[in-house]
Coordinates of C-alpha atoms (C1' of nucleotides) in Angstrom, one line a residue:
Chain A
X25 CA -122.8 45.3 44.4
X26 CA -120.1 42.7 44.6
X27 CA -120.7 41.0 41.3
X28 CA -119.8 43.8 38.9
X29 CA -116.2 44.9 38.7
X30 CA -115.3 48.3 37.4
X31 CA -114.1 48.1 33.8
X32 CA -110.6 46.7 33.7
X33 CA -111.0 45.3 30.3
X34 CA -109.1 47.4 27.9
X35 CA -105.7 45.8 27.3
X36 CA -106.2 43.7 30.4
X37 CA -104.5 40.7 28.7
X38 CA -101.2 42.4 28.6
X39 CA -100.9 42.7 32.3
X40 CA -102.9 39.6 33.1
X41 CA -101.3 37.6 35.9
X42 CA -102.4 34.3 34.3
X43 CA -101.5 35.2 30.7
X44 CA -98.9 32.4 30.6
X45 CA -101.0 29.5 31.9
X46 CA -104.7 30.2 31.2
X47 CA -106.7 28.7 28.4
X48 CA -105.8 31.7 26.2
X49 CA -102.1 31.3 26.7
X50 CA -101.3 30.1 23.2
X51 CA -103.5 32.7 21.6
X52 CA -102.2 35.4 19.3
X53 CA -103.0 39.1 19.6
X54 CA -105.8 38.8 17.0
X55 CA -107.2 35.8 18.7
X56 CA -107.2 37.6 22.0
X57 CA -109.1 40.5 20.4
X58 CA -111.7 38.0 19.2
X59 CA -112.0 36.6 22.7
X60 CA -112.3 40.2 24.0
X61 CA -115.6 40.5 22.0
X62 CA -117.4 38.4 24.5
X63 CA -115.3 38.6 27.6
X64 CA -116.1 40.3 30.9
X65 CA -114.6 40.3 34.4
X66 CA -116.5 39.5 37.5
X67 CA -115.7 39.4 41.2
X68 CA -117.1 37.1 43.8
X69 CA -116.8 37.5 47.6
X70 CA -115.5 34.7 49.8
X71 CA -118.3 32.2 50.3
X72 CA -120.4 33.3 47.3
X73 CA -121.7 30.8 44.8
X74 CA -120.4 31.1 41.3
X75 CA -122.4 28.4 39.6
X76 CA -125.2 26.2 40.9
X77 CA -125.4 22.5 39.8
X78 CA -128.4 22.2 37.5
X79 CA -128.3 25.8 36.3
X80 CA -128.0 26.7 32.7
X81 CA -124.3 27.4 31.9
X82 CA -124.1 31.0 30.8
X83 CA -120.3 31.3 30.7
X84 CA -117.0 29.6 31.0
X85 CA -113.9 31.3 32.1
X86 CA -110.6 31.4 34.0
X87 CA -109.9 32.1 37.6
X88 CA -107.7 35.2 37.6
X89 CA -107.3 35.5 41.3
X90 CA -108.5 33.7 44.4
X91 CA -109.6 30.1 45.1
X92 CA -112.8 28.4 44.1
X93 CA -114.1 24.9 44.7
X94 CA -116.2 22.5 42.7
X95 CA -118.4 20.3 44.9
X96 CA -121.0 17.5 44.6
X97 CA -123.7 17.0 47.2
X98 CA -125.7 13.8 47.8
X99 CA -129.3 13.9 48.7
X100 CA -128.6 13.3 52.4
X101 CA -126.1 16.1 52.5
X102 CA -122.8 14.2 52.2
X103 CA -120.5 16.4 50.2
X104 CA -117.3 15.8 48.2
X105 CA -115.1 18.4 46.7
X106 CA -114.2 17.3 43.2
X107 CA -112.2 20.3 42.1
X108 CA -110.0 22.9 43.7
X109 CA -109.7 25.8 41.3
X110 CA -106.7 28.2 41.6
X111 CA -105.6 31.1 39.4
X112 CA -105.4 30.1 35.7
X113 CA -107.7 27.2 36.1
X114 CA -110.6 26.9 33.7
X115 CA -114.2 26.8 34.8
X116 CA -117.1 25.3 32.9
X117 CA -117.3 22.7 30.2
X118 CA -117.8 23.7 26.5
X119 CA -120.4 21.5 25.0
X120 CA -122.5 21.3 28.1
X121 CA -125.7 23.1 28.6
X122 CA -126.3 22.4 32.3
X123 CA -123.8 22.7 35.1
X124 CA -123.1 19.4 36.9
X125 CA -121.4 20.8 40.0
X126 CA -121.6 23.6 42.3
X127 CA -118.8 26.1 42.0
X128 CA -118.1 28.3 45.0
X129 CA -115.6 31.1 45.8
X130 CA -113.8 30.3 49.0
X131 CA -111.7 33.5 49.0
X132 CA -112.5 36.6 47.0
X133 CA -112.3 35.5 43.4
X134 CA -111.8 37.4 40.1
X135 CA -112.9 35.6 37.0
X136 CA -112.4 36.3 33.4
X137 CA -115.6 35.1 31.8
X138 CA -116.5 34.3 28.2
X139 CA -120.1 33.9 27.0
X140 CA -120.4 30.3 26.3
X141 CA -121.9 30.2 22.8
X142 CA -119.3 32.5 21.1
X143 CA -116.6 30.8 23.1
X144 CA -117.6 27.4 21.7
X145 CA -117.7 28.8 18.2
X146 CA -114.2 30.3 18.6
X147 CA -113.0 27.1 20.2
X148 CA -114.1 25.1 17.1
X149 CA -112.1 27.3 14.7
X150 CA -109.1 28.1 16.8
X151 CA -106.6 25.3 17.4
X152 CA -104.5 27.5 19.7
X153 CA -107.5 27.6 22.0
X154 CA -108.7 24.0 21.7
X155 CA -105.2 22.6 22.0
X156 CA -104.5 24.5 25.2
X157 CA -107.8 23.4 26.6
X158 CA -106.9 19.8 25.8
X159 CA -103.6 20.2 27.6
X160 CA -105.3 21.7 30.6
X161 CA -108.0 19.0 30.7
X162 CA -105.4 16.2 30.4
X163 CA -103.5 17.8 33.3
X164 CA -106.7 18.0 35.3
X165 CA -107.4 14.4 34.6
X166 CA -104.0 13.4 35.9
X167 CA -104.6 15.5 39.0
X168 CA -108.0 13.8 39.5
X169 CA -106.2 10.4 39.3
X170 CA -103.8 11.3 42.0
X171 CA -106.8 12.4 44.0
X172 CA -108.5 9.1 43.5
X173 CA -105.5 7.4 45.0
X174 CA -105.6 9.8 47.9
X175 CA -109.4 9.2 48.6
X176 CA -109.2 5.4 48.0
X177 CA -106.1 4.4 49.8
X178 CA -104.5 7.0 52.0
X179 CA -104.8 7.4 55.7
X180 CA -106.1 10.6 57.3
X181 CA -102.6 11.7 58.2
X182 CA -101.4 11.1 54.6
X183 CA -104.3 12.9 53.2
X184 CA -103.6 16.0 55.3
X185 CA -99.9 15.9 54.4
X186 CA -100.8 15.5 50.7
X187 CA -103.1 18.5 50.8
X188 CA -100.4 20.7 52.4
X189 CA -97.9 19.4 49.8
X190 CA -100.4 20.3 47.0
X191 CA -100.9 23.8 48.2
X192 CA -97.1 24.3 48.8
X193 CA -96.3 23.0 45.3
X194 CA -98.9 25.2 43.7
X195 CA -97.6 28.2 45.7
X196 CA -93.9 27.8 45.1
X197 CA -93.7 25.6 42.0
X198 CA -91.7 22.4 41.8
X199 CA -88.7 24.2 43.5
X200 CA -90.1 23.4 46.9
X201 CA -88.2 20.2 47.1
X202 CA -84.8 21.8 47.1
X203 CA -85.6 24.7 49.4
X204 CA -83.9 24.4 52.7
X205 CA -85.6 27.4 54.3
X206 CA -88.9 27.4 56.1
X207 CA -92.0 27.5 53.9
X208 CA -95.0 29.6 54.8
X209 CA -98.4 29.8 53.3
X210 CA -102.0 30.4 54.1
X211 CA -104.6 27.8 54.0
X212 CA -107.3 29.0 51.6
X213 CA -109.8 26.5 53.0
X214 CA -111.7 26.1 56.3
X215 CA -111.4 22.8 58.1
X216 CA -114.7 21.8 56.7
X217 CA -113.6 22.5 53.1
X218 CA -110.5 20.5 53.7
X219 CA -112.7 17.7 55.0
X220 CA -114.7 17.9 51.8
X221 CA -111.6 17.8 49.8
X222 CA -110.1 14.8 51.6
X223 CA -113.2 12.7 52.2
X224 CA -113.0 13.1 56.0
X225 CA -114.9 14.8 58.7
X226 CA -113.8 18.2 60.0
X227 CA -113.0 16.7 63.4
X228 CA -110.6 14.3 61.9
X229 CA -108.9 17.1 59.9
X230 CA -108.5 19.1 63.0
X231 CA -107.1 16.2 65.0
X232 CA -104.6 15.3 62.3
X233 CA -103.4 18.9 61.9
X234 CA -103.0 19.1 65.7
X235 CA -101.0 15.9 65.6
X236 CA -98.6 17.2 62.9
X237 CA -98.3 20.4 65.0
X238 CA -97.6 18.5 68.2
X239 CA -94.8 16.6 66.3
X240 CA -93.3 19.7 65.0
X241 CA -93.8 18.9 61.4
X242 CA -95.8 22.1 61.0
X243 CA -96.5 25.1 63.1
X244 CA -99.4 27.4 62.7
X245 CA -100.5 30.9 63.5
X246 CA -104.1 31.9 63.8
X247 CA -105.3 28.5 62.5
X248 CA -104.7 29.4 58.9
X249 CA -101.1 30.3 58.3
X250 CA -98.8 27.3 58.1
X251 CA -95.1 27.1 58.5
X252 CA -93.1 24.1 57.4
X253 CA -89.6 23.9 58.9
X254 CA -88.6 20.8 57.1
X255 CA -90.3 20.2 53.8
X256 CA -88.7 16.8 53.4
X257 CA -90.2 15.7 56.6
X258 CA -93.7 16.8 55.7
X259 CA -93.5 15.2 52.2
X260 CA -92.4 11.9 53.8
X261 CA -95.8 11.8 55.5
X262 CA -97.8 11.9 52.3
X263 CA -97.2 8.2 51.4
X264 CA -96.1 9.3 48.0
X265 CA -93.1 8.0 46.1
X266 CA -90.1 10.1 47.2
X267 CA -89.5 11.3 43.7
X268 CA -92.6 13.4 43.2
Chain B
X55 CA -97.2 -15.4 20.6
X56 CA -100.1 -13.5 22.0
X57 CA -98.9 -10.1 21.2
X58 CA -99.0 -10.1 17.4
X59 CA -102.4 -10.4 15.8
X60 CA -102.7 -11.7 12.2
X61 CA -103.1 -8.8 9.8
X62 CA -106.6 -7.4 10.0
X63 CA -105.5 -4.0 8.9
X64 CA -106.8 -3.5 5.4
X65 CA -110.1 -1.7 5.6
X66 CA -110.4 -2.5 9.2
X67 CA -111.9 0.9 9.9
X68 CA -115.0 0.1 7.9
X69 CA -116.0 -2.7 10.0
X70 CA -114.4 -1.5 13.2
X71 CA -116.8 -2.0 16.2
X72 CA -115.7 1.3 17.8
X73 CA -115.8 3.4 14.7
X74 CA -118.5 5.6 16.1
X75 CA -117.0 6.4 19.4
X76 CA -113.3 6.2 19.3
X77 CA -110.8 9.0 19.0
X78 CA -111.0 8.7 15.2
X79 CA -114.8 8.9 15.0
X80 CA -114.8 12.4 13.5
X81 CA -112.1 11.6 11.0
X82 CA -112.7 11.6 7.2
X83 CA -111.6 8.9 4.9
X84 CA -108.4 10.6 4.1
X85 CA -107.6 11.3 7.7
X86 CA -108.2 7.6 8.4
X87 CA -105.7 6.8 5.7
X88 CA -103.1 9.0 7.3
X89 CA -103.7 7.3 10.7
X90 CA -103.3 4.0 9.0
X91 CA -99.7 4.9 8.1
X92 CA -98.6 4.3 11.6
X93 CA -101.3 2.1 13.0
X94 CA -101.1 -1.5 14.1
X95 CA -103.3 -3.9 16.0
X96 CA -102.2 -5.8 19.0
X97 CA -103.8 -8.4 21.3
X98 CA -103.2 -9.0 25.0
X99 CA -104.2 -11.9 27.1
X100 CA -106.2 -11.5 30.2
X101 CA -103.8 -10.5 33.0
X102 CA -101.1 -9.2 30.7
X103 CA -99.6 -5.8 31.2
X104 CA -100.1 -3.4 28.4
X105 CA -98.0 -0.5 29.8
X106 CA -95.8 -0.2 32.9
X107 CA -95.7 3.0 34.9
X108 CA -92.3 4.6 34.3
X109 CA -91.8 3.1 30.8
X110 CA -91.3 5.2 27.8
X111 CA -94.6 5.6 26.0
X112 CA -94.2 4.0 22.5
X113 CA -97.8 4.3 21.4
X114 CA -101.2 5.5 22.2
X115 CA -104.4 3.9 21.0
X116 CA -108.0 2.7 21.4
X117 CA -109.4 -0.3 23.2
X118 CA -111.2 -2.2 20.4
X119 CA -112.3 -5.2 22.5
X120 CA -112.0 -6.3 26.1
X121 CA -111.4 -4.5 29.3
X122 CA -108.2 -2.9 30.7
X123 CA -107.4 -1.1 33.9
X124 CA -105.3 1.8 34.8
X125 CA -103.8 1.4 38.3
X126 CA -101.5 3.3 40.7
X127 CA -99.5 1.5 43.3
X128 CA -97.9 3.0 46.4
X129 CA -94.5 1.9 47.7
X130 CA -96.0 -0.4 50.4
X131 CA -98.3 -2.1 47.9
X132 CA -101.5 -0.3 48.4
X133 CA -103.2 -0.1 45.0
X134 CA -106.0 2.1 43.5
X135 CA -107.5 1.7 40.1
X136 CA -107.8 5.1 38.5
X137 CA -109.3 4.1 35.1
X138 CA -111.5 1.3 33.8
X139 CA -111.0 1.2 30.1
X140 CA -113.7 -0.3 27.9
X141 CA -114.0 -0.5 24.1
X142 CA -113.6 2.8 22.4
X143 CA -111.7 4.3 25.3
X144 CA -108.3 6.0 24.6
X145 CA -105.1 4.8 26.1
X146 CA -102.0 7.0 26.6
X147 CA -101.4 10.7 26.8
X148 CA -100.2 12.7 23.8
X149 CA -97.4 15.0 25.0
X150 CA -96.1 12.7 27.6
X151 CA -92.9 10.8 27.3
X152 CA -93.2 8.5 30.3
X153 CA -96.2 6.5 31.4
X154 CA -97.5 7.5 34.8
X155 CA -99.8 4.5 35.4
X156 CA -99.8 0.8 34.9
X157 CA -102.2 -0.4 32.2
X158 CA -103.3 -4.0 32.4
X159 CA -105.6 -6.2 30.4
X160 CA -108.2 -7.8 32.6
X161 CA -109.9 -9.7 29.8
X162 CA -108.5 -10.5 26.4
X163 CA -107.9 -7.1 24.9
X164 CA -107.5 -5.9 21.3
X165 CA -106.0 -2.5 20.9
X166 CA -105.7 -0.3 17.9
X167 CA -102.3 1.4 18.4
X168 CA -100.7 4.5 16.9
X169 CA -97.0 5.2 17.1
X170 CA -96.9 8.2 19.4
X171 CA -94.7 10.6 17.5
X172 CA -96.6 10.6 14.2
X173 CA -99.9 10.5 16.1
X174 CA -99.0 13.7 18.0
X175 CA -98.0 15.3 14.7
X176 CA -101.3 14.4 13.1
X177 CA -103.2 15.5 16.2
X178 CA -101.6 19.0 15.9
X179 CA -102.8 19.5 12.4
X180 CA -106.2 17.6 12.5
X181 CA -109.0 19.4 14.4
X182 CA -111.3 16.4 13.9
X183 CA -108.8 14.4 15.9
X184 CA -108.0 16.9 18.6
X185 CA -111.6 18.0 19.1
X186 CA -112.7 14.4 19.5
X187 CA -109.9 13.8 22.0
X188 CA -110.9 16.9 23.9
X189 CA -114.5 15.6 24.1
X190 CA -113.4 12.2 25.3
X191 CA -111.0 13.7 27.9
X192 CA -113.7 16.0 29.3
X193 CA -116.0 13.0 29.6
X194 CA -113.3 11.1 31.4
X195 CA -112.9 14.0 33.7
X196 CA -116.6 14.0 34.6
X197 CA -116.4 10.3 35.2
X198 CA -113.4 10.8 37.4
X199 CA -115.4 13.4 39.4
X200 CA -118.2 10.9 40.0
X201 CA -115.6 8.5 41.1
X202 CA -114.1 11.0 43.6
X203 CA -117.6 11.2 45.2
X204 CA -117.8 7.4 45.3
X205 CA -114.4 7.0 47.0
X206 CA -114.7 9.9 49.3
X207 CA -118.3 9.6 50.6
X208 CA -120.1 6.4 49.7
X209 CA -120.5 3.4 51.9
X210 CA -119.2 0.0 50.8
X211 CA -122.7 -1.1 49.8
X212 CA -123.3 2.1 47.8
X213 CA -119.9 1.6 46.1
X214 CA -120.8 -2.0 45.0
X215 CA -124.2 -0.9 43.7
X216 CA -122.6 2.0 41.9
X217 CA -120.1 -0.2 40.1
X218 CA -122.8 -2.6 39.0
X219 CA -124.8 0.4 37.7
X220 CA -121.8 1.7 35.9
X221 CA -121.2 -1.7 34.1
X222 CA -124.9 -2.1 33.3
X223 CA -125.1 1.4 31.9
X224 CA -122.1 0.9 29.8
X225 CA -123.4 -2.4 28.5
X226 CA -127.0 -1.3 27.8
X227 CA -126.7 2.4 27.3
X228 CA -128.9 4.9 29.1
X229 CA -132.0 2.8 28.3
X230 CA -131.4 0.6 31.4
X231 CA -133.7 2.9 33.4
X232 CA -136.8 2.1 31.5
X233 CA -136.2 -1.6 31.0
X234 CA -138.7 -3.7 33.0
X235 CA -137.1 -7.0 32.2
X236 CA -134.2 -8.7 34.0
X237 CA -130.8 -7.4 33.2
X238 CA -127.8 -9.8 32.8
X239 CA -124.2 -9.1 32.4
X240 CA -120.8 -10.5 33.2
X241 CA -118.4 -8.9 35.7
X242 CA -115.2 -8.2 33.8
X243 CA -113.3 -7.9 37.0
X244 CA -112.1 -10.1 39.8
X245 CA -113.2 -9.3 43.4
X246 CA -109.7 -7.9 43.9
X247 CA -109.9 -5.6 40.9
X248 CA -113.3 -4.5 42.1
X249 CA -111.7 -3.7 45.4
X250 CA -109.0 -1.7 43.7
X251 CA -111.7 0.2 41.8
X252 CA -113.8 0.9 44.9
X253 CA -111.1 1.6 47.5
X254 CA -112.1 -1.4 49.5
X255 CA -110.6 -4.8 50.4
X256 CA -111.6 -7.9 48.4
X257 CA -113.2 -9.3 51.6
X258 CA -115.6 -6.3 51.9
X259 CA -116.5 -6.6 48.2
X260 CA -117.3 -10.2 48.7
X261 CA -119.4 -9.6 51.8
X262 CA -121.4 -6.8 50.2
X263 CA -122.1 -8.8 47.0
X264 CA -123.3 -11.6 49.2
X265 CA -125.5 -9.2 51.1
X266 CA -127.1 -7.9 47.9
X267 CA -127.6 -11.5 46.8
X268 CA -129.1 -12.5 50.1
X269 CA -131.6 -9.6 49.8
X270 CA -132.6 -10.6 46.3
X271 CA -131.3 -7.4 44.7
X272 CA -129.0 -9.4 42.5
X273 CA -128.5 -13.1 41.7
X274 CA -125.3 -14.6 40.4
X275 CA -124.2 -17.7 38.6
X276 CA -120.6 -18.8 38.7
X277 CA -119.6 -15.7 40.7
X278 CA -119.2 -13.6 37.6
X279 CA -122.5 -13.5 35.8
X280 CA -125.0 -11.1 37.4
X281 CA -128.7 -10.9 37.0
X282 CA -130.7 -7.9 38.2
X283 CA -134.4 -8.6 38.5
X284 CA -135.3 -5.0 39.5
X285 CA -133.0 -2.3 38.1
X286 CA -134.8 0.4 40.1
X287 CA -134.1 -1.4 43.3
X288 CA -130.4 -1.8 42.6
X289 CA -130.1 1.8 41.6
X290 CA -131.7 3.0 44.8
X291 CA -128.8 1.4 46.6
X292 CA -126.2 3.6 44.9
X293 CA -126.9 6.7 46.9
X294 CA -127.2 8.7 43.7
X295 CA -129.8 11.1 42.8
X296 CA -132.8 9.2 41.4
X297 CA -132.5 11.1 38.1
X298 CA -129.2 9.7 36.9
Chain C
dC183 C1' -106.4 -36.8 42.6
dG184 C1' -103.9 -33.1 44.3
dT185 C1' -102.7 -28.3 43.6
dG186 C1' -103.7 -23.5 43.1
dC187 C1' -106.5 -19.6 42.6
dG188 C1' -110.5 -17.0 43.3
dC189 C1' -114.1 -16.5 46.4
dT190 C1' -116.6 -16.8 50.8
dT191 C1' -117.2 -16.6 55.6
dG192 C1' -115.9 -15.9 60.5
dA193 C1' -113.7 -13.4 64.5
dT194 C1' -111.3 -9.6 66.0
dC195 C1' -109.3 -5.1 65.7
dG196 C1' -108.8 -0.2 64.9
dG197 C1' -109.0 4.3 62.4
dG198 C1' -112.3 7.5 61.6
dT199 C1' -117.0 8.9 62.6
dT200 C1' -120.4 10.6 65.6
dC201 C1' -122.2 13.1 69.2
dA202 C1' -121.3 16.4 72.6
dA203 C1' -119.1 20.2 74.8
dA204 C1' -115.6 23.4 75.5
dA205 C1' -112.1 26.8 73.8
dC206 C1' -110.8 30.3 70.7
dG207 C1' -111.3 34.5 67.7
dT208 C1' -113.6 38.1 65.7
dG209 C1' -116.7 41.4 65.3
dT210 C1' -120.6 44.2 67.5
dG211 C1' -122.8 47.2 70.5
dG212 C1' -123.3 49.2 75.0
Chain D
dC297 C1' -112.9 48.9 77.0
dC298 C1' -115.5 45.2 78.2
dA299 C1' -119.4 42.0 77.5
dC300 C1' -121.6 39.2 74.5
dA301 C1' -122.7 36.4 70.6
dC302 C1' -121.5 33.7 66.7
dG303 C1' -118.8 31.0 63.7
dT304 C1' -114.7 28.2 63.6
dT305 C1' -111.7 25.0 65.7
dT306 C1' -110.3 21.9 69.2
dT307 C1' -110.9 18.2 72.3
dG308 C1' -113.2 14.2 74.6
dA309 C1' -115.7 9.7 74.8
dA310 C1' -118.3 6.0 72.6
dC311 C1' -119.4 3.6 68.7
dC312 C1' -119.2 1.4 64.2
dC313 C1' -117.9 0.2 59.5
dG314 C1' -114.5 -1.7 57.0
dA315 C1' -109.8 -3.7 57.6
dT316 C1' -107.1 -7.5 59.1
dC317 C1' -106.0 -12.1 60.0
dA318 C1' -107.4 -16.7 59.4
dA319 C1' -109.8 -20.7 57.7
dG320 C1' -112.4 -23.1 54.5
dC321 C1' -114.9 -23.8 50.1
dG322 C1' -115.4 -24.7 45.0
dC323 C1' -113.8 -25.2 40.7
dA324 C1' -110.4 -25.6 36.8
dC325 C1' -106.4 -27.7 35.3
dG326 C1' -102.3 -30.5 35.2

DNA sequence: CGTGCGCTTGATCGGGTTCAAAACGTGTGG
DNA sequence: CCACACGTTTTGAACCCGATCAAGCGCACG
């Protein structure tokens, strides 16, 4: 009952909230029509799996709304998030038969899905599509490299601050730096999911958040909604170069 | 004196050792000729910088021979390797003006360079090129995700074993699994570079290598040349699923 | 023969994990 | 409306793995 969304297809692209940034953003009207031939929308509830590692990949697609994660799990249960997927992010890998990672909705998620085979075919003959996918993949690779630095070299406190910065940047764009006013946003992740993102335990995440709260760098309501009175001060805790 | 290689350009592609795997591997003869218009070879000595983070990107290109690393450095000197570049790997990011990371030769390196502007122009109009680059970038992203798991969740011992496995796989292909015989290869990295790769200190790297040696899982000559008597046994130390 | 660099080894320290329990919130049913 | 149960988060105490600080070794090179 939760997996099939009422038909919002006709002309959906025109009002699509991710029209400007998704994999299809460079596509012309006729190319969008071609995509529409094998496109469908689908909704997932918070906590629901979207793809299981090892499963045959039936579709690729874009996150339209909500937050999903990509995680790897070791045999003994150790888990590491390897992707945090937000609206406009692309899910799935053209050219791959079998999914390598688990994809899970952490909030309610709406996806714009494309059946994989026809998508691959269109990709091969549509530079607007493949070039955009290349751009997005290169961006993701850069993000992954920042993430490697975070996991390899940052302290627990720096990791937490970096995650908050990431979420704030994604929410408010690059303008966050200049904003004098207080910044507020909701954490789309549980403490455990944050731990999986940061390569920590949930206890350490909780302790570090408490520490930042105690020091007045953040305040939080209901454990999930964060207020940052002084963005500069938070960013100084990330360990990053003061430019970015 | 080390940066300019005697002219090996004419017909170089025909005997190029990375012809099958580089970014140009799908290109036709005429496309190769176009590439040749703005191509040049260049050699770097072990230890030499290839690109500095923050510099203007003058070229992109392929590693033809040798090993290079991509590293990020924090203000206080903490360093994390975020790419280990082997022959056929692509260096540089089309569409970016300024380099984000340091690229350094760790052995003698021969690069096949393309001036960036004409390369970008050719990329835009040559699907053979952009599709291959997309493939390679997707592969790199997968590799980065494995790396995230390594940095976030693996123990020091598992990290070392994983690195050895990575080098062995890259050297011998996927066939390593079945091979009964002893496997030998040289470490192209110093202990310090390994530490930068693995998010450890060089002391810990040294200790863990000594431990593997003590237990007979590896033997080494002259600190750099590794022999693995039982590949299975080494791979069991990586923490990975026994399939991969 | 000395100097320097890469590597190893030892002793100690500390940040983050682990194990355990309590506190908090949220929803449920009496 | 309260009592209760369950999932999430916080807090506490002890431990441990890897970092840090400090020698010392081995080998290449001038």
